[in-house]
Amino acid sequence: MTAASATLLAACGQAGQADGGSGGGGDADGGTTEISMWTHSAGNPAELEVYEQIIADFNGSQDDYEVVMESFPQGAYNDAVVAGAAAGDLPCLLDMDGPIVPNWAWAGYIQPLGIDEGIIDSLLPTAVGRYQDEVYSAGYWDAALSIFARESVLTENGIRIPTTDEPWTLEEFDAALVTLQGAGYETPLDIGAEDAGEWWPYAYSPMLQSAGGDLIDRDTFLTADGALNGPEAVEFFEWFQSAFERGLASDAGTIGNEEFNNDEVALSYTGVWNALGSLEAAGDDLLILPPPDFGNGPKIGGASWQWGISAECADADGARAYLEFSFQDEYIAAFADKQVVIPATKGAEELSEMFGEGDPLQPFVELSQLYALERPPTPAYAVISSVFERAGKDIMNGADVQSTLDQAVQEIDANIESNDGYGF
């Protein structure tokens, strides 16, 4: 998820419920009903190509419905959705980033998805969006983070190559960074801290969760106290801060994976979307490694863009018919290969040219299946995300860890209380 998506999260956290209804263009004479569809993908021709194929195939397969897509640049999608919700003029079908789903469900933007349970059961758990245990969205793919390394660099420096069965402990990870710094890598780890917005909770809250903390108490979703400011969280952020103080990590790099590809850093904490460039740069020397275990098992962020049906859609049956048609393995595999994302079904994984057994990006499938954890499924996430980013950056820059986390908890809890617990 990008910085633009974080803006969308924040904006939708403030939006109210939409009144009225439209979303579909029914034919009074009993002819074909138009199903409107919005996507954020105008700047992504590879993704749009697959949508256009699905829509053409669906429209040609029956005479009851015609799906009509309108695509927005991701930066403009925010304004379009917020304005559409306020005016009661959302389309029937719309895509949304996974963490925003509970907020939109709570605000009344979207309705329960209601598609075939067999489809839902076939998907990666993080490709399904829920609020209050009700399914509101589903997606064709997910993404995953890992540690990129060169096998030759680790071997030359006597560093054990971690596996999913035996990942690095925090002590091993820290020692490896110190060793690599001594070997000539001034900043051995590209941790991505120069990025902004949703990257921060997506990338670093899994480390916090691996250490035993969290963004919120997931038993109640009513407070962050004890989860975000407890001893486990403090211990993690003290290490996080020290990594920057010792020069093991930095926020002075470039967004992307350029430093690793140029062998300017030894390790890169990055995602599947950067894998092809690193494969080209490092070839067979590239290792796609599990994240370190900070004490409670490795964790990575889960949930990417998904599809839902607006609450005001007048032709929800048609929208569901389209979605059920679209979740064919061949389409999901096409999304995976054209966008370099993890296919959400086993069948699509096998059809994929990149993610099947023995394919170069297959390790990401395993990492997603083993370690992916959705960001907290609460409408409060819009606020949690921005508060966590600010606190993390303050700590990176030297702020007192405990007091910074305590302040973050106060802000999150105040928002939850002011919204009557968001339905929990």
Short mmCIF file of C-alpha atoms in Angstrom, two decimals:
data_model
loop_
_atom_site.label_atom_id
_atom_site.label_comp_id
_atom_site.label_asym_id
_atom_site.label_seq_id
_atom_site.Cartn_x
_atom_site.Cartn_y
_atom_site.Cartn_z
CA MET A 1 0.00 0.00 0.00
CA THR A 2 1.35 3.41 -0.91
CA ALA A 3 1.34 6.86 0.64
CA ALA A 4 -1.64 7.76 -1.50
CA SER A 5 -3.56 4.91 0.06
CA ALA A 6 -2.73 6.19 3.53
CA THR A 7 -4.33 9.49 2.56
CA LEU A 8 -7.39 7.55 1.51
CA LEU A 9 -7.44 5.80 4.87
CA ALA A 10 -7.31 9.05 6.78
CA ALA A 11 -9.94 10.74 4.64
CA CYS A 12 -12.40 7.89 4.87
CA GLY A 13 -11.97 7.73 8.63
CA GLN A 14 -13.61 11.17 8.76
CA ALA A 15 -16.33 10.57 6.16
CA GLY A 16 -19.94 10.06 7.17
CA GLN A 17 -22.50 7.69 5.79
CA ALA A 18 -23.92 8.27 2.33
CA ASP A 19 -27.62 8.71 1.75
CA GLY A 20 -29.63 7.79 -1.30
CA GLY A 21 -28.70 5.10 -3.74
CA SER A 22 -27.65 4.43 -7.29
CA GLY A 23 -24.71 2.39 -8.50
CA GLY A 24 -26.58 0.43 -11.16
CA GLY A 25 -28.40 1.42 -14.31
CA GLY A 26 -31.38 -0.87 -14.46
CA ASP A 27 -33.35 -1.13 -17.71
CA ALA A 28 -37.06 -0.52 -17.21
CA ASP A 29 -37.81 -2.64 -20.28
CA GLY A 30 -36.17 -5.69 -18.76
CA GLY A 31 -33.03 -5.52 -20.90
CA THR A 32 -29.39 -5.50 -19.86
CA THR A 33 -28.64 -3.84 -16.52
CA GLU A 34 -25.51 -1.72 -16.29
CA ILE A 35 -23.23 -2.40 -13.31
CA SER A 36 -20.91 0.51 -12.57
CA MET A 37 -17.37 -0.20 -11.38
CA TRP A 38 -14.62 2.06 -10.04
CA THR A 39 -10.94 1.16 -9.72
CA HIS A 40 -7.85 3.05 -8.58
CA SER A 41 -5.77 1.43 -11.35
CA ALA A 42 -5.63 4.09 -14.10
CA GLY A 43 -1.87 4.34 -13.70
CA ASN A 44 -1.34 0.58 -13.90
CA PRO A 45 -1.85 -0.64 -17.48
CA ALA A 46 -0.94 -4.24 -16.62
CA GLU A 47 -3.67 -4.44 -13.99
CA LEU A 48 -6.20 -2.69 -16.21
CA GLU A 49 -5.49 -5.13 -19.01
CA VAL A 50 -6.67 -8.04 -16.85
CA TYR A 51 -9.78 -6.16 -15.69
CA GLU A 52 -10.67 -5.33 -19.27
CA GLN A 53 -10.38 -9.00 -20.20
CA ILE A 54 -12.54 -10.15 -17.28
CA ILE A 55 -15.20 -7.55 -18.06
CA ALA A 56 -15.26 -8.43 -21.75
CA ASP A 57 -15.54 -12.13 -20.93
CA PHE A 58 -18.27 -11.59 -18.33
CA ASN A 59 -20.30 -9.23 -20.51
CA GLY A 60 -20.06 -11.69 -23.39
CA SER A 61 -21.07 -14.66 -21.26
CA GLN A 62 -24.62 -13.51 -20.45
CA ASP A 63 -27.25 -10.95 -21.39
CA ASP A 64 -28.50 -9.76 -18.00
CA TYR A 65 -25.70 -7.41 -16.94
CA GLU A 66 -23.08 -5.15 -18.48
CA VAL A 67 -20.18 -4.09 -16.28
CA VAL A 68 -18.84 -0.63 -17.13
CA MET A 69 -15.50 0.30 -15.57
CA GLU A 70 -14.21 3.76 -14.74
CA SER A 71 -10.55 3.94 -13.68
CA PHE A 72 -8.99 6.71 -11.62
CA PRO A 73 -5.36 7.59 -10.97
CA GLN A 74 -4.59 6.38 -7.47
CA GLY A 75 -4.00 9.94 -6.28
CA ALA A 76 -7.48 11.01 -7.43
CA TYR A 77 -9.32 7.91 -6.25
CA ASN A 78 -9.46 9.26 -2.69
CA ASP A 79 -11.39 12.36 -3.72
CA ALA A 80 -13.71 10.40 -5.99
CA VAL A 81 -14.73 7.89 -3.32
CA VAL A 82 -15.18 10.46 -0.55
CA ALA A 83 -17.21 12.72 -2.85
CA GLY A 84 -19.26 9.78 -4.13
CA ALA A 85 -20.05 8.62 -0.60
CA ALA A 86 -21.08 12.11 0.49
CA ALA A 87 -23.33 12.53 -2.55
CA GLY A 88 -24.83 9.04 -2.38
CA ASP A 89 -23.37 8.32 -5.79
CA LEU A 90 -20.95 5.46 -5.35
CA PRO A 91 -20.75 2.76 -8.04
CA CYS A 92 -21.92 -0.79 -7.44
CA LEU A 93 -18.40 -2.23 -7.50
CA LEU A 94 -15.36 -0.53 -6.03
CA ASP A 95 -11.90 -1.59 -4.98
CA MET A 96 -10.29 -0.70 -1.66
CA ASP A 97 -7.09 -1.41 0.21
CA GLY A 98 -7.53 -4.23 2.71
CA PRO A 99 -7.00 -2.26 5.94
CA ILE A 100 -9.73 0.24 5.02
CA VAL A 101 -12.49 -2.36 4.72
CA PRO A 102 -13.69 -2.24 8.38
CA ASN A 103 -13.85 1.56 8.24
CA TRP A 104 -15.94 1.56 5.09
CA ALA A 105 -18.21 -1.17 6.46
CA TRP A 106 -18.71 0.75 9.72
CA ALA A 107 -19.36 4.00 7.83
CA GLY A 108 -22.00 2.33 5.67
CA TYR A 109 -20.14 2.64 2.38
CA ILE A 110 -20.20 -1.08 1.59
CA GLN A 111 -22.48 -4.04 2.23
CA PRO A 112 -21.67 -7.66 3.14
CA LEU A 113 -20.13 -9.27 0.07
CA GLY A 114 -22.44 -12.25 -0.12
CA ILE A 115 -20.57 -14.23 -2.77
CA ASP A 116 -20.15 -18.02 -2.87
CA GLU A 117 -18.50 -19.24 0.34
CA GLY A 118 -16.50 -21.71 -1.73
CA ILE A 119 -14.70 -18.79 -3.35
CA ILE A 120 -14.00 -17.15 0.00
CA ASP A 121 -12.65 -20.42 1.40
CA SER A 122 -10.29 -20.83 -1.56
CA LEU A 123 -8.55 -17.50 -0.99
CA LEU A 124 -5.58 -16.62 1.17
CA PRO A 125 -6.99 -15.47 4.52
CA THR A 126 -5.42 -12.04 4.05
CA ALA A 127 -7.21 -11.63 0.69
CA VAL A 128 -10.56 -11.48 2.50
CA GLY A 129 -11.77 -8.33 4.28
CA ARG A 130 -13.98 -8.64 7.35
CA TYR A 131 -15.64 -6.43 9.91
CA GLN A 132 -17.36 -7.89 12.97
CA ASP A 133 -16.76 -11.38 11.50
CA GLU A 134 -18.75 -10.52 8.35
CA VAL A 135 -17.06 -10.72 4.90
CA TYR A 136 -17.17 -7.37 3.08
CA SER A 137 -14.46 -7.74 0.43
CA ALA A 138 -12.24 -10.18 -1.43
CA GLY A 139 -9.11 -9.80 -3.53
CA TYR A 140 -7.21 -11.61 -6.23
CA TRP A 141 -3.75 -11.27 -4.70
CA ASP A 142 -1.62 -10.29 -1.73
CA ALA A 143 1.93 -9.04 -1.30
CA ALA A 144 4.68 -10.12 1.07
CA LEU A 145 7.83 -8.72 2.63
CA SER A 146 11.12 -10.50 3.08
CA ILE A 147 14.82 -9.91 3.61
CA PHE A 148 16.79 -9.82 0.34
CA ALA A 149 20.43 -10.92 0.57
CA ARG A 150 23.24 -12.19 -1.62
CA GLU A 151 24.27 -15.73 -0.73
CA SER A 152 27.90 -14.94 -1.50
CA VAL A 153 27.95 -12.02 0.94
CA LEU A 154 26.52 -14.04 3.80
CA THR A 155 28.82 -16.99 3.12
CA GLU A 156 31.95 -14.84 2.87
CA ASN A 157 31.16 -13.28 6.23
CA GLY A 158 30.32 -16.50 8.03
CA ILE A 159 26.66 -15.60 8.52
CA ARG A 160 24.14 -18.45 8.77
CA ILE A 161 21.53 -18.47 6.04
CA PRO A 162 18.13 -18.48 7.79
CA THR A 163 15.22 -20.68 6.75
CA THR A 164 11.52 -20.74 7.52
CA ASP A 165 12.24 -23.64 9.88
CA GLU A 166 15.01 -21.69 11.60
CA PRO A 167 14.79 -17.94 10.97
CA TRP A 168 17.28 -15.52 12.44
CA THR A 169 16.67 -14.58 16.05
CA LEU A 170 16.92 -10.90 16.88
CA GLU A 171 20.36 -11.54 18.37
CA GLU A 172 21.54 -13.27 15.17
CA PHE A 173 20.03 -10.57 12.99
CA ASP A 174 21.69 -7.79 14.97
CA ALA A 175 25.03 -9.61 15.00
CA ALA A 176 24.81 -10.16 11.23
CA LEU A 177 24.26 -6.43 10.68
CA VAL A 178 27.25 -5.58 12.89
CA THR A 179 29.40 -8.10 11.00
CA LEU A 180 28.33 -6.72 7.63
CA GLN A 181 29.01 -3.18 8.75
CA GLY A 182 32.50 -4.28 9.75
CA ALA A 183 32.93 -5.89 6.34
CA GLY A 184 32.55 -2.53 4.62
CA TYR A 185 28.82 -1.90 4.27
CA GLU A 186 28.51 1.51 5.92
CA THR A 187 24.75 1.00 6.29
CA PRO A 188 24.23 -2.76 6.01
CA LEU A 189 20.38 -2.77 6.04
CA ASP A 190 17.96 -0.93 3.79
CA ILE A 191 14.90 -1.00 6.04
CA GLY A 192 12.87 1.39 3.88
CA ALA A 193 12.56 4.13 6.51
CA GLU A 194 12.74 6.89 3.89
CA ASP A 195 9.25 5.87 2.78
CA ALA A 196 6.13 7.33 4.34
CA GLY A 197 2.44 6.74 4.97
CA GLU A 198 1.04 3.24 5.17
CA TRP A 199 4.48 1.71 4.60
CA TRP A 200 5.32 2.32 8.27
CA PRO A 201 2.59 0.18 9.88
CA TYR A 202 2.72 -2.30 6.98
CA ALA A 203 6.47 -2.82 7.36
CA TYR A 204 7.22 -2.28 11.04
CA SER A 205 4.12 -3.29 13.00
CA PRO A 206 4.80 -6.95 12.05
CA MET A 207 8.19 -6.60 13.75
CA LEU A 208 6.39 -5.21 16.79
CA GLN A 209 3.94 -8.12 16.67
CA SER A 210 6.81 -10.59 16.35
CA ALA A 211 8.23 -9.07 19.53
CA GLY A 212 4.95 -9.63 21.38
CA GLY A 213 3.37 -6.17 21.07
CA ASP A 214 0.67 -4.94 18.71
CA LEU A 215 -1.12 -1.86 17.44
CA ILE A 216 -4.23 -2.56 19.54
CA ASP A 217 -5.61 -5.12 21.96
CA ARG A 218 -7.16 -7.55 19.47
CA ASP A 219 -9.29 -9.21 22.13
CA THR A 220 -11.48 -6.13 22.49
CA PHE A 221 -10.38 -3.60 19.81
CA LEU A 222 -11.19 -0.95 22.41
CA THR A 223 -7.71 0.09 23.54
CA ALA A 224 -4.06 0.13 22.50
CA ASP A 225 -2.93 0.22 26.12
CA GLY A 226 -0.58 -2.63 26.97
CA ALA A 227 -0.22 -3.65 23.33
CA LEU A 228 1.48 -0.60 21.87
CA ASN A 229 3.18 0.64 25.04
CA GLY A 230 3.82 -2.53 27.03
CA PRO A 231 7.28 -3.92 27.85
CA GLU A 232 7.48 -5.97 24.65
CA ALA A 233 6.72 -2.92 22.52
CA VAL A 234 9.24 -0.79 24.43
CA GLU A 235 11.95 -3.42 24.03
CA PHE A 236 11.32 -3.67 20.28
CA PHE A 237 11.39 0.08 19.71
CA GLU A 238 14.53 0.45 21.79
CA TRP A 239 16.22 -1.96 19.38
CA PHE A 240 14.64 -0.14 16.40
CA GLN A 241 16.00 3.18 17.64
CA SER A 242 19.43 1.72 18.31
CA ALA A 243 19.66 0.32 14.78
CA PHE A 244 19.57 3.88 13.46
CA GLU A 245 21.83 5.24 16.19
CA ARG A 246 24.49 2.65 15.32
CA GLY A 247 24.17 3.23 11.58
CA LEU A 248 22.90 -0.28 10.92
CA ALA A 249 19.88 1.27 9.20
CA SER A 250 19.11 4.72 7.80
CA ASP A 251 16.29 6.85 6.46
CA ALA A 252 18.57 8.51 3.88
CA GLY A 253 18.16 6.02 1.05
CA THR A 254 15.90 6.06 -1.98
CA ILE A 255 12.44 4.51 -2.09
CA GLY A 256 12.71 1.18 -3.87
CA ASN A 257 15.56 -1.31 -3.87
CA GLU A 258 18.29 0.58 -5.71
CA GLU A 259 20.88 0.41 -2.94
CA PHE A 260 20.62 -3.37 -2.68
CA ASN A 261 20.67 -3.88 -6.43
CA ASN A 262 23.85 -1.78 -6.59
CA ASP A 263 25.41 -3.77 -3.72
CA GLU A 264 25.58 -0.64 -1.56
CA VAL A 265 23.70 -2.40 1.26
CA ALA A 266 23.98 -6.06 2.16
CA LEU A 267 20.38 -6.69 3.22
CA SER A 268 17.09 -5.15 2.14
CA TYR A 269 13.76 -5.39 3.91
CA THR A 270 11.44 -5.12 0.93
CA GLY A 271 8.56 -6.66 -0.94
CA VAL A 272 7.68 -8.95 -3.78
CA TRP A 273 7.13 -5.95 -6.07
CA ASN A 274 10.92 -5.32 -6.08
CA ALA A 275 11.91 -8.94 -6.68
CA LEU A 276 12.33 -8.92 -10.46
CA GLY A 277 14.77 -6.01 -10.38
CA SER A 278 16.83 -7.74 -7.71
CA LEU A 279 16.77 -11.02 -9.61
CA GLU A 280 18.14 -9.17 -12.61
CA ALA A 281 20.83 -7.51 -10.50
CA ALA A 282 21.91 -10.48 -8.36
CA GLY A 283 20.84 -13.47 -10.45
CA ASP A 284 21.21 -16.84 -8.77
CA ASP A 285 23.02 -15.15 -5.88
CA LEU A 286 19.74 -13.63 -4.65
CA LEU A 287 18.26 -15.04 -1.46
CA ILE A 288 14.63 -14.32 -0.49
CA LEU A 289 14.78 -14.84 3.27
CA PRO A 290 12.20 -14.91 6.05
CA PRO A 291 12.05 -11.90 8.36
CA PRO A 292 13.78 -12.28 11.73
CA ASP A 293 12.04 -13.70 14.77
CA PHE A 294 11.84 -10.96 17.40
CA GLY A 295 10.64 -13.47 19.99
CA ASN A 296 7.17 -14.65 19.01
CA GLY A 297 7.78 -15.97 15.51
CA PRO A 298 8.29 -13.99 12.29
CA LYS A 299 5.42 -11.83 11.06
CA ILE A 300 4.75 -9.88 7.85
CA GLY A 301 1.90 -7.59 6.90
CA GLY A 302 -1.04 -8.95 4.94
CA ALA A 303 -3.98 -7.67 2.87
CA SER A 304 -3.81 -5.72 -0.38
CA TRP A 305 -6.44 -4.27 -2.74
CA GLN A 306 -9.80 -6.01 -2.65
CA TRP A 307 -13.28 -5.64 -4.15
CA GLY A 308 -16.54 -4.81 -2.46
CA ILE A 309 -20.11 -3.77 -3.25
CA SER A 310 -21.42 -0.38 -2.23
CA ALA A 311 -24.29 -0.25 0.25
CA GLU A 312 -26.36 1.79 -2.19
CA CYS A 313 -25.91 -0.56 -5.16
CA ALA A 314 -29.32 -1.12 -6.73
CA ASP A 315 -28.19 -4.27 -8.55
CA ALA A 316 -26.14 -6.15 -5.98
CA ASP A 317 -27.05 -9.52 -7.52
CA GLY A 318 -25.41 -8.42 -10.76
CA ALA A 319 -22.34 -7.16 -8.90
CA ARG A 320 -22.06 -10.52 -7.14
CA ALA A 321 -22.46 -12.38 -10.41
CA TYR A 322 -19.56 -10.43 -11.86
CA LEU A 323 -17.34 -11.00 -8.82
CA GLU A 324 -18.04 -14.72 -8.75
CA PHE A 325 -17.19 -14.91 -12.45
CA SER A 326 -13.97 -12.94 -11.92
CA PHE A 327 -12.44 -15.25 -9.32
CA GLN A 328 -11.26 -17.79 -11.89
CA ASP A 329 -7.74 -19.11 -11.46
CA GLU A 330 -6.69 -17.98 -14.93
CA TYR A 331 -7.52 -14.36 -14.14
CA ILE A 332 -5.88 -14.48 -10.71
CA ALA A 333 -2.73 -15.95 -12.27
CA ALA A 334 -2.71 -13.18 -14.87
CA PHE A 335 -2.88 -10.53 -12.14
CA ALA A 336 -0.02 -12.27 -10.31
CA ASP A 337 2.32 -12.45 -13.28
CA LYS A 338 1.56 -9.05 -14.78
CA GLN A 339 1.80 -7.17 -11.47
CA VAL A 340 4.29 -9.38 -9.57
CA VAL A 341 1.91 -10.10 -6.70
CA ILE A 342 1.07 -13.32 -4.88
CA PRO A 343 -1.91 -15.19 -6.35
CA ALA A 344 -4.70 -15.67 -3.83
CA THR A 345 -5.61 -19.26 -4.79
CA LYS A 346 -3.68 -22.50 -5.03
CA GLY A 347 -4.96 -23.10 -8.55
CA ALA A 348 -3.71 -19.71 -9.72
CA GLU A 349 -0.38 -20.33 -8.06
CA GLU A 350 0.03 -23.46 -10.18
CA LEU A 351 -0.92 -21.57 -13.37
CA SER A 352 1.44 -18.69 -12.62
CA GLU A 353 4.76 -18.44 -14.42
CA MET A 354 6.46 -16.87 -11.38
CA PHE A 355 4.86 -18.24 -8.22
CA GLY A 356 4.38 -21.97 -8.85
CA GLU A 357 6.50 -24.75 -7.39
CA GLY A 358 10.11 -24.19 -8.43
CA ASP A 359 9.46 -20.73 -9.87
CA PRO A 360 11.75 -17.89 -8.79
CA LEU A 361 9.19 -16.02 -6.67
CA GLN A 362 7.61 -19.06 -5.02
CA PRO A 363 9.31 -18.26 -1.67
CA PHE A 364 6.95 -15.31 -1.29
CA VAL A 365 3.98 -17.66 -1.38
CA GLU A 366 5.42 -19.62 1.51
CA LEU A 367 6.22 -16.47 3.48
CA SER A 368 2.67 -15.20 2.99
CA GLN A 369 1.12 -18.49 4.03
CA LEU A 370 3.32 -18.84 7.10
CA TYR A 371 3.68 -15.34 8.45
CA ALA A 372 1.08 -12.91 7.06
CA LEU A 373 -0.96 -11.08 9.68
CA GLU A 374 -3.69 -8.64 8.73
CA ARG A 375 -3.55 -5.17 10.14
CA PRO A 376 -6.15 -4.78 12.91
CA PRO A 377 -9.64 -5.15 11.38
CA THR A 378 -11.14 -2.13 13.08
CA PRO A 379 -12.51 1.17 11.75
CA ALA A 380 -10.00 2.85 14.06
CA TYR A 381 -7.18 1.67 11.82
CA ALA A 382 -7.25 4.94 9.86
CA VAL A 383 -6.11 6.74 13.01
CA ILE A 384 -3.89 3.92 14.27
CA SER A 385 -1.93 3.99 11.01
CA SER A 386 -1.10 7.69 11.12
CA VAL A 387 -0.38 7.71 14.87
CA PHE A 388 1.95 4.71 14.54
CA GLU A 389 3.87 6.34 11.68
CA ARG A 390 4.41 9.54 13.63
CA ALA A 391 5.48 7.69 16.79
CA GLY A 392 7.82 5.41 14.86
CA LYS A 393 9.51 8.31 13.12
CA ASP A 394 9.88 10.21 16.40
CA ILE A 395 11.51 7.17 18.00
CA MET A 396 13.78 6.69 14.99
CA ASN A 397 14.91 10.29 15.47
CA GLY A 398 15.73 9.83 19.15
CA ALA A 399 12.53 10.46 21.12
CA ASP A 400 12.02 8.73 24.45
CA VAL A 401 10.47 5.36 23.65
CA GLN A 402 8.09 4.87 26.59
CA SER A 403 6.62 8.36 26.63
CA THR A 404 6.23 8.40 22.85
CA LEU A 405 4.33 5.11 22.90
CA ASP A 406 2.21 6.26 25.84
CA GLN A 407 1.22 9.36 23.89
CA ALA A 408 0.35 7.23 20.86
CA VAL A 409 -1.89 5.05 23.01
CA GLN A 410 -3.68 8.10 24.39
CA GLU A 411 -4.39 9.40 20.88
CA ILE A 412 -5.67 6.05 19.63
CA ASP A 413 -7.82 5.40 22.70
CA ALA A 414 -9.30 8.90 22.56
CA ASN A 415 -10.36 8.32 18.95
CA ILE A 416 -11.93 4.97 19.77
CA GLU A 417 -13.81 6.43 22.73
CA SER A 418 -15.04 9.42 20.69
CA ASN A 419 -16.52 6.98 18.16
CA ASP A 420 -18.25 4.82 20.79
CA GLY A 421 -15.87 1.93 20.26
CA TYR A 422 -16.59 1.65 16.51
CA GLY A 423 -19.18 -1.03 17.11
CA PHE A 424 -17.10 -3.30 19.37
#
